[in-house]
Amino acid sequence: MERQALQIFDDLPAPADIRSEVLAGLNSSQKTLPAKYFYDERGSRLFEEITHLPEYYLTRTEIGLLREYADEIAEIIGRGSVLLEYGSGASIKIRLLLEALRPQCYVPMDISREFLIASASRLLDDYEWLNIYAACVDYSQDIALPDQLLNAGTKMAFFPGSSMGNFTPEQANDFLRRVRSTLGDGGYFLLGVDLLKDESILQAAYDDSQGVTAAFNKNVLRHLNRTLDGQFNEDRFEHKIVVNHLLSRVEMHLVSSIDQMVNIAGNTIALRSGETIHTENSYKYRLEHLIDMAGSCGFECTNIWTDSNEYYALIMLKCGS
């Protein structure tokens, strides 16, 4: 692939699709909002701030694993691959892989266009040898990347930060199958997953003392106010987390502090005092369960790297033929 620096591909859902998805969630008996709408430019910046908090073990643990094993990962993949990243951010994680792998092309995928382009531009400044194809997409849905990328040689996808934990088990299965289809036979998938652990560690990680996670949670309201002409007042909601042991997940909710009526996208939504909007799930995995699920979707597990506390794991999956 010839050097073409930065190219941008847009395939975001239409406003009508966002409207129908949001209203369906807000009109359910347990009100919900999709977690992907945390991520406008401000939400992406807030999440980057979360990753530096002392309570948030996930990012520093994953970075430690990448620092220790990036060269081993590069030996498995080889140089000159196409590196795809689902839910790209601005952290050091992808830089560790870029430096070890030296791919012919890097394909960051994210729903926040401004943040995506800014992050890609910074990488271009630092890696003048790199081609970047920035895809502004909702990767929780079907995406169609150009043939020039999909036919360009060995492909490796990276999905960091335990973001697959945001999917329900059914959604996670669907996502794995879509990734398998995108990568094709012989492709690789490096997946970061958060493992089951003590509740006190989870409580601190998702309800930090500085209130950054609370601001991130409320940002979904601010984002939808702008996108769908909403009138949410974030001061009328409180951040709450629930550790759901039965379903092995941490839940984030926004709790209405008063009885209120909220207009959004031409509709009025009634909320009672104490009623919650469920905004995010973060499933925590047992390794054996995840490996079985990946196997049912056409992957075989070739490598597992964990930290000494076994809080977190990087799993290398290979697409079977």
Coordinates of C-alpha atoms in Angstrom, one line a residue:
M1 CA 0.0 0.0 0.0
E2 CA 1.5 3.3 -1.1
R3 CA 2.0 6.1 1.4
Q4 CA -1.2 8.2 1.5
A5 CA -1.0 9.6 5.0
L6 CA -4.4 10.3 6.5
Q7 CA -7.7 9.2 4.9
I8 CA -11.1 9.5 6.5
F9 CA -14.1 7.2 6.1
D10 CA -17.5 8.3 7.5
D11 CA -20.3 5.8 8.1
L12 CA -22.2 7.1 11.2
P13 CA -25.8 6.3 11.7
A14 CA -28.4 8.8 10.4
P15 CA -30.1 11.1 12.9
A16 CA -33.3 9.3 12.5
D17 CA -31.7 6.0 13.6
I18 CA -30.2 7.7 16.7
R19 CA -33.6 9.2 17.5
S20 CA -35.4 5.9 17.3
E21 CA -32.8 4.0 19.3
V22 CA -32.8 6.6 22.1
L23 CA -36.6 6.9 22.3
A24 CA -37.0 3.2 22.4
G25 CA -34.6 3.0 25.4
L26 CA -36.3 5.9 27.2
N27 CA -39.7 4.5 26.8
S28 CA -38.8 1.0 28.2
S29 CA -39.9 0.0 31.7
Q30 CA -36.2 0.2 32.7
K31 CA -35.1 3.3 30.9
T32 CA -31.8 2.9 29.1
L33 CA -29.4 5.0 26.9
P34 CA -26.8 3.4 24.7
A35 CA -23.3 3.8 26.2
K36 CA -21.8 4.7 22.8
Y37 CA -23.4 8.2 23.2
F38 CA -21.1 9.1 26.0
Y39 CA -18.5 9.7 23.3
D40 CA -18.7 13.1 21.7
E41 CA -15.4 15.1 21.9
R42 CA -16.0 16.1 25.5
G43 CA -16.9 12.5 26.5
S44 CA -13.8 11.1 24.9
R45 CA -11.7 13.6 26.8
L46 CA -13.4 12.7 30.1
F47 CA -12.8 9.0 29.4
E48 CA -9.1 9.7 28.8
E49 CA -9.0 11.5 32.2
I50 CA -10.6 8.5 33.8
T51 CA -7.9 6.2 32.5
H52 CA -5.3 8.2 34.5
L53 CA -7.2 8.1 37.8
P54 CA -5.5 6.1 40.7
E55 CA -8.7 4.0 41.2
Y56 CA -8.9 3.0 37.6
Y57 CA -6.6 -0.1 37.4
L58 CA -7.7 -1.2 33.9
T59 CA -5.6 1.1 31.7
R60 CA -2.3 1.0 33.6
T61 CA -2.6 -2.8 33.9
E62 CA -3.2 -3.1 30.1
I63 CA -0.4 -0.8 29.3
G64 CA 1.9 -2.8 31.6
L65 CA 1.0 -6.0 29.7
L66 CA 1.6 -4.3 26.3
R67 CA 5.0 -3.0 27.4
E68 CA 6.0 -6.4 28.5
Y69 CA 4.6 -8.4 25.6
A70 CA 4.5 -6.1 22.5
D71 CA 7.6 -7.7 21.0
E72 CA 6.1 -11.1 21.5
I73 CA 2.9 -10.0 19.8
A74 CA 5.0 -8.6 16.9
E75 CA 6.7 -12.0 16.5
I76 CA 3.3 -13.7 16.2
I77 CA 1.9 -11.1 13.7
G78 CA 5.0 -10.1 11.7
R79 CA 5.6 -6.6 10.2
G80 CA 3.6 -5.0 7.4
S81 CA 0.1 -6.0 8.6
V82 CA -3.1 -3.9 8.6
L83 CA -3.8 -3.0 12.2
L84 CA -7.4 -2.2 13.0
E85 CA -8.4 -0.7 16.4
Y86 CA -12.0 -0.8 17.6
G87 CA -12.8 2.2 19.8
S88 CA -9.5 4.0 19.3
G89 CA -8.4 6.5 22.0
A90 CA -5.5 8.9 22.5
S91 CA -3.5 6.7 24.9
I92 CA -0.1 5.2 24.8
K93 CA -1.5 1.7 24.1
I94 CA -1.7 1.8 20.3
R95 CA 1.7 3.5 20.1
L96 CA 3.3 0.5 21.8
L97 CA 1.8 -1.8 19.2
L98 CA 2.6 0.6 16.3
E99 CA 6.3 0.7 17.3
A100 CA 6.5 -3.1 17.7
L101 CA 4.4 -4.1 14.6
R102 CA 5.3 -1.4 12.1
P103 CA 2.1 -2.0 10.2
Q104 CA 1.7 -0.9 6.6
C105 CA -1.7 0.7 7.6
Y106 CA -3.4 1.6 10.9
V107 CA -7.3 1.8 10.9
P108 CA -8.6 3.5 14.0
M109 CA -12.4 3.2 14.4
D110 CA -14.4 5.4 16.7
I111 CA -17.8 7.1 16.9
S112 CA -16.4 10.5 18.0
R113 CA -15.3 12.1 14.7
E114 CA -13.5 15.2 16.1
F115 CA -11.6 13.1 18.7
L116 CA -10.7 10.4 16.1
I117 CA -9.2 12.9 13.6
A118 CA -7.3 14.8 16.2
S119 CA -5.8 11.5 17.6
A120 CA -4.9 10.3 14.1
S121 CA -3.3 13.6 13.2
R122 CA -1.1 13.4 16.3
L123 CA 0.0 9.9 15.3
L124 CA 0.9 11.1 11.8
D125 CA 3.1 13.8 13.3
D126 CA 5.0 11.2 15.3
Y127 CA 5.1 8.3 12.7
E128 CA 5.9 9.7 9.3
W129 CA 6.1 6.2 7.8
L130 CA 2.5 5.4 8.8
N131 CA -0.6 5.3 6.6
I132 CA -3.8 5.9 8.6
Y133 CA -7.3 5.2 7.5
A134 CA -9.5 6.8 10.1
A135 CA -13.0 5.2 10.1
C136 CA -15.8 7.2 11.9
V137 CA -18.2 4.4 12.5
D138 CA -20.4 2.7 15.1
Y139 CA -18.5 -0.5 15.4
S140 CA -21.4 -2.1 17.4
Q141 CA -23.2 -2.3 14.1
D142 CA -22.2 -3.8 10.7
I143 CA -19.5 -1.8 9.0
A144 CA -18.1 -2.1 5.5
L145 CA -14.5 -1.1 5.2
P146 CA -13.0 -0.7 1.7
D147 CA -11.6 -3.7 -0.1
Q148 CA -8.2 -1.9 -0.4
L149 CA -7.9 -2.5 3.4
L150 CA -9.4 -5.9 3.7
N151 CA -7.3 -7.3 0.9
A152 CA -4.0 -5.8 2.0
G153 CA -2.4 -8.8 3.7
T154 CA -2.4 -10.1 7.3
K155 CA -4.9 -8.2 9.5
M156 CA -4.8 -7.8 13.2
A157 CA -7.6 -6.2 15.2
F158 CA -7.1 -4.7 18.6
F159 CA -10.0 -4.1 21.0
P160 CA -8.5 -2.6 24.2
G161 CA -9.9 -1.4 27.6
S162 CA -12.2 -4.3 28.2
S163 CA -14.7 -2.4 26.0
M164 CA -16.3 -5.7 24.9
G165 CA -17.7 -5.8 28.5
N166 CA -20.1 -3.0 27.4
F167 CA -21.9 -5.6 25.3
T168 CA -24.5 -8.0 26.6
P169 CA -23.5 -11.7 26.0
E170 CA -25.7 -11.8 22.9
Q171 CA -24.2 -8.5 21.6
A172 CA -20.7 -9.8 22.4
N173 CA -21.3 -12.9 20.3
D174 CA -22.6 -10.9 17.4
F175 CA -19.6 -8.6 17.6
L176 CA -17.1 -11.4 17.6
R177 CA -18.7 -12.9 14.6
R178 CA -18.5 -9.5 12.7
V179 CA -14.8 -9.2 13.6
R180 CA -14.2 -12.7 12.4
S181 CA -15.8 -11.9 9.1
T182 CA -13.8 -8.7 8.8
L183 CA -10.5 -10.3 9.5
G184 CA -10.9 -13.4 7.3
D185 CA -9.0 -16.6 7.6
G186 CA -5.6 -16.3 9.3
G187 CA -6.4 -12.9 10.8
Y188 CA -5.7 -12.1 14.5
F189 CA -7.7 -10.4 17.2
L190 CA -6.0 -9.0 20.3
L191 CA -8.7 -8.6 22.9
G192 CA -8.4 -6.9 26.3
V193 CA -10.7 -8.2 29.0
D194 CA -11.4 -7.3 32.6
L195 CA -11.6 -10.4 34.9
L196 CA -13.8 -11.1 37.9
K197 CA -12.5 -9.5 41.1
D198 CA -13.4 -8.1 44.5
E199 CA -16.3 -5.8 44.7
S200 CA -14.4 -3.0 46.5
I201 CA -12.0 -2.7 43.6
L202 CA -14.8 -2.3 41.2
Q203 CA -16.7 0.2 43.3
A204 CA -13.7 2.5 43.5
A205 CA -12.9 2.1 39.7
Y206 CA -16.4 3.1 38.6
D207 CA -17.2 5.8 41.3
D208 CA -14.0 7.7 41.7
S209 CA -13.4 10.2 44.4
Q210 CA -12.8 13.1 42.0
G211 CA -16.2 12.6 40.3
V212 CA -14.8 12.3 36.8
T213 CA -16.8 9.1 36.1
A214 CA -19.9 10.9 37.3
A215 CA -19.3 13.7 34.8
F216 CA -18.6 11.1 32.1
N217 CA -21.9 9.3 32.8
K218 CA -23.9 12.6 32.7
N219 CA -22.2 13.6 29.5
V220 CA -24.6 11.3 27.6
L221 CA -27.4 13.7 28.5
R222 CA -25.4 16.7 27.3
H223 CA -24.5 15.0 24.1
L224 CA -28.1 14.0 23.3
N225 CA -29.3 17.5 24.2
R226 CA -27.2 18.7 21.3
T227 CA -27.8 15.8 18.9
L228 CA -31.6 15.4 19.4
D229 CA -32.6 18.9 20.7
G230 CA -33.1 17.5 24.2
Q231 CA -33.7 19.4 27.4
F232 CA -32.1 17.2 30.0
N233 CA -30.8 19.1 33.1
E234 CA -27.8 17.0 34.3
D235 CA -28.0 18.7 37.7
R236 CA -31.2 16.8 38.2
F237 CA -29.5 13.4 38.0
E238 CA -27.0 11.6 40.2
H239 CA -24.4 9.0 39.2
K240 CA -24.9 5.5 40.6
I241 CA -23.2 2.2 40.1
V242 CA -24.5 -1.3 40.9
V243 CA -22.2 -4.4 41.1
N244 CA -24.5 -7.1 39.8
H245 CA -23.0 -10.4 41.0
L246 CA -25.7 -12.5 39.3
L247 CA -24.8 -11.2 35.9
S248 CA -21.1 -10.6 36.5
R249 CA -21.2 -6.9 35.6
V250 CA -20.9 -3.4 36.9
E251 CA -23.9 -1.2 35.9
M252 CA -23.9 2.6 35.6
H253 CA -27.1 4.4 36.1
L254 CA -28.3 8.0 36.2
V255 CA -30.8 8.6 39.0
S256 CA -33.5 11.2 38.7
S257 CA -33.4 13.4 41.9
I258 CA -36.9 14.7 41.3
D259 CA -40.1 14.0 39.5
Q260 CA -39.6 15.6 36.1
M261 CA -40.7 15.8 32.5
V262 CA -38.0 15.9 29.8
N263 CA -38.4 16.9 26.2
I264 CA -36.2 15.2 23.6
A265 CA -36.5 14.7 19.9
G266 CA -40.1 16.1 20.0
N267 CA -41.2 13.7 22.7
T268 CA -41.8 14.1 26.5
I269 CA -40.3 11.6 28.8
A270 CA -41.6 11.3 32.4
L271 CA -39.2 10.3 35.2
R272 CA -40.1 9.7 38.8
S273 CA -37.9 10.8 41.7
G274 CA -35.5 7.9 42.3
E275 CA -36.1 6.3 38.8
T276 CA -33.0 5.4 36.9
I277 CA -31.7 5.5 33.4
H278 CA -29.3 2.5 32.8
T279 CA -26.4 3.9 30.8
E280 CA -23.7 1.2 30.7
N281 CA -22.8 -2.4 31.5
S282 CA -19.2 -3.5 32.1
Y283 CA -19.2 -7.3 32.1
K284 CA -16.4 -9.1 34.0
Y285 CA -15.2 -12.4 32.5
R286 CA -13.9 -15.7 33.5
L287 CA -11.2 -16.7 31.0
E288 CA -12.6 -20.1 30.2
H289 CA -16.0 -18.6 29.4
L290 CA -14.6 -16.0 27.1
I291 CA -12.4 -18.6 25.3
D292 CA -15.4 -20.9 24.8
M293 CA -17.5 -17.9 23.4
A294 CA -14.7 -16.9 21.0
G295 CA -14.4 -20.5 19.9
S296 CA -18.1 -20.7 19.0
C297 CA -17.5 -17.6 16.8
G298 CA -14.7 -19.0 14.7
F299 CA -11.6 -18.1 16.8
E300 CA -9.0 -20.2 18.5
C301 CA -7.0 -18.9 21.4
T302 CA -3.3 -18.9 20.9
N303 CA -1.9 -16.8 23.8
I304 CA -3.1 -15.4 27.1
W305 CA -1.1 -12.7 29.0
T306 CA -2.2 -11.6 32.5
D307 CA -0.9 -9.4 35.3
S308 CA 0.4 -10.8 38.6
N309 CA -2.9 -10.0 40.3
E310 CA -4.9 -11.6 37.5
Y311 CA -7.1 -8.5 37.3
Y312 CA -6.9 -8.2 33.5
A313 CA -5.9 -10.2 30.5
L314 CA -4.8 -9.8 26.9
I315 CA -6.0 -12.6 24.8
M316 CA -4.7 -13.4 21.2
L317 CA -7.3 -15.0 19.1
K318 CA -6.7 -16.4 15.6
C319 CA -9.3 -16.8 12.9
G320 CA -9.6 -20.5 12.0
S321 CA -9.7 -21.6 8.4

